[in-house]
Amino acid sequence: MLKRRKHFSVNLPIFIFVSALIAIAVTALIFTFVSFVMTSIDIPKNITQVISIAALAVGAYFGGYICAKKYRKNGLLRGAACGFLVFLTVMIAGSLFAGSMLSISSTTKLLIVVATGAVGGAIGVNSKRRRY
């Protein structure tokens, strides 16, 4: 008797959410590492902003990669959705804890995070599968 596999699209919103949580965890790890480095080195404010955007982009890349690798299709769309969810979470947390509001730099962050999530999704779809 053959078992029917569950179709992955049923759990897609949940998995995009889980991928976004993984992306936020990766971003938090990068922020932790950078904060330890910043305790010993004095870094100017404008470089700190660039580092924070880069950390957010790396986290979105990993989230998009993980999400698209699981489903193996529509990598750009799923990676971009994961990136947008990461951006939304960071903006909500920023407005709650730091009192920051949306600005021109927020639009730049949105574009960068969605683009890197989409690139991660495209690379995740095209990566090789494990054979074992």
Coordinates of C-alpha atoms in Angstrom, one line a residue:
M1 CA 0.0 0.0 0.0
L2 CA 1.4 3.4 -1.0
K3 CA 1.5 6.2 1.4
R4 CA 0.5 9.6 0.1
R5 CA 2.8 12.4 0.9
K6 CA 1.4 15.6 2.3
H7 CA 1.5 18.5 -0.1
F8 CA 3.9 21.1 1.2
S9 CA 1.8 24.1 0.2
V10 CA -0.6 23.4 3.1
N11 CA 2.1 24.4 5.6
L12 CA 3.6 27.2 3.5
P13 CA 2.6 30.2 5.6
I14 CA 3.8 28.4 8.7
F15 CA 7.2 27.5 7.1
I16 CA 7.7 31.0 5.9
F17 CA 7.1 32.2 9.4
V18 CA 9.6 29.6 10.8
S19 CA 12.2 30.6 8.1
A20 CA 11.7 34.2 9.2
L21 CA 12.3 33.3 12.8
I22 CA 15.5 31.5 11.8
A23 CA 16.5 34.6 9.8
I24 CA 15.9 36.8 12.9
A25 CA 18.0 34.4 15.0
V26 CA 20.9 34.6 12.5
T27 CA 20.6 38.4 12.6
A28 CA 20.6 38.4 16.4
L29 CA 23.7 36.2 16.4
I30 CA 25.5 38.6 14.0
F31 CA 24.4 41.6 16.2
T32 CA 25.7 39.9 19.3
F33 CA 29.1 39.3 17.6
V34 CA 29.3 42.8 16.4
S35 CA 28.4 44.2 19.8
F36 CA 31.2 42.3 21.4
V37 CA 33.6 43.7 18.8
M38 CA 32.2 47.2 19.4
T39 CA 33.0 47.0 23.1
S40 CA 36.7 47.0 22.3
I41 CA 36.7 49.2 19.1
D42 CA 35.1 52.7 18.8
I43 CA 33.1 52.6 15.6
P44 CA 31.4 55.7 14.1
K45 CA 27.6 55.9 13.9
N46 CA 27.3 55.8 10.1
I47 CA 29.4 52.6 10.0
T48 CA 27.2 51.1 12.7
Q49 CA 24.1 51.7 10.5
V50 CA 25.8 50.0 7.6
I51 CA 26.7 47.0 9.7
S52 CA 23.2 46.7 11.0
I53 CA 21.7 46.7 7.5
A54 CA 24.3 44.2 6.4
A55 CA 23.4 41.9 9.3
L56 CA 19.8 42.2 8.5
A57 CA 20.5 41.4 4.9
V58 CA 22.5 38.3 5.8
G59 CA 19.7 37.1 8.1
A60 CA 17.1 37.6 5.3
Y61 CA 19.4 35.7 2.9
F62 CA 19.5 32.7 5.2
G63 CA 15.8 32.8 5.8
G64 CA 15.0 32.9 2.1
Y65 CA 17.5 30.1 1.4
I66 CA 16.0 27.8 4.0
C67 CA 12.5 28.4 2.9
A68 CA 13.1 27.9 -0.8
K69 CA 15.4 24.8 -0.2
K70 CA 12.5 23.1 1.5
Y71 CA 9.9 23.6 -1.3
R72 CA 12.2 23.6 -4.4
K73 CA 10.1 26.0 -6.4
N74 CA 9.1 29.7 -6.5
G75 CA 12.3 30.6 -4.8
L76 CA 12.2 34.4 -5.6
L77 CA 8.7 34.7 -4.3
R78 CA 9.2 32.7 -1.1
G79 CA 12.5 34.3 -0.3
A80 CA 11.0 37.8 -0.8
A81 CA 8.1 36.9 1.4
C82 CA 10.5 35.7 4.1
G83 CA 12.5 38.9 3.7
F84 CA 9.4 41.1 4.0
L85 CA 8.4 39.2 7.1
V86 CA 11.8 39.7 8.6
F87 CA 11.7 43.5 7.8
L88 CA 8.2 43.8 9.3
T89 CA 9.2 42.1 12.5
V90 CA 12.3 44.2 12.9
M91 CA 10.3 47.4 12.2
I92 CA 7.6 46.5 14.7
A93 CA 10.3 45.6 17.3
G94 CA 12.1 48.8 16.6
S95 CA 9.0 50.9 17.0
L96 CA 8.1 49.1 20.3
F97 CA 11.5 49.1 21.9
A98 CA 13.3 52.1 20.4
G99 CA 10.4 54.3 19.4
S100 CA 11.7 54.6 15.9
M101 CA 9.3 55.3 13.1
L102 CA 9.4 54.7 9.3
S103 CA 11.7 57.0 7.4
I104 CA 13.5 57.1 4.0
S105 CA 16.2 54.7 5.3
S106 CA 13.3 52.3 6.1
T107 CA 12.4 52.1 2.4
T108 CA 16.1 51.3 1.6
K109 CA 16.2 48.6 4.3
L110 CA 13.0 47.1 2.9
L111 CA 14.4 47.0 -0.6
I112 CA 17.7 45.5 0.6
V113 CA 16.1 42.9 2.8
V114 CA 13.5 41.8 0.3
A115 CA 16.1 41.6 -2.5
T116 CA 18.6 39.5 -0.4
G117 CA 15.7 37.2 0.7
A118 CA 14.8 36.7 -2.9
V119 CA 18.4 36.0 -3.9
G120 CA 18.7 33.5 -1.0
G121 CA 15.5 31.9 -2.2
A122 CA 16.7 31.6 -5.8
I123 CA 20.0 30.1 -4.6
G124 CA 18.1 27.7 -2.3
V125 CA 15.9 26.4 -5.1
N126 CA 18.9 25.8 -7.3
S127 CA 21.2 24.2 -4.7
K128 CA 21.9 20.5 -4.9
R129 CA 19.9 18.0 -2.9
R130 CA 21.4 15.6 -0.5
R131 CA 21.6 12.0 -1.6
Y132 CA 21.7 10.3 1.7

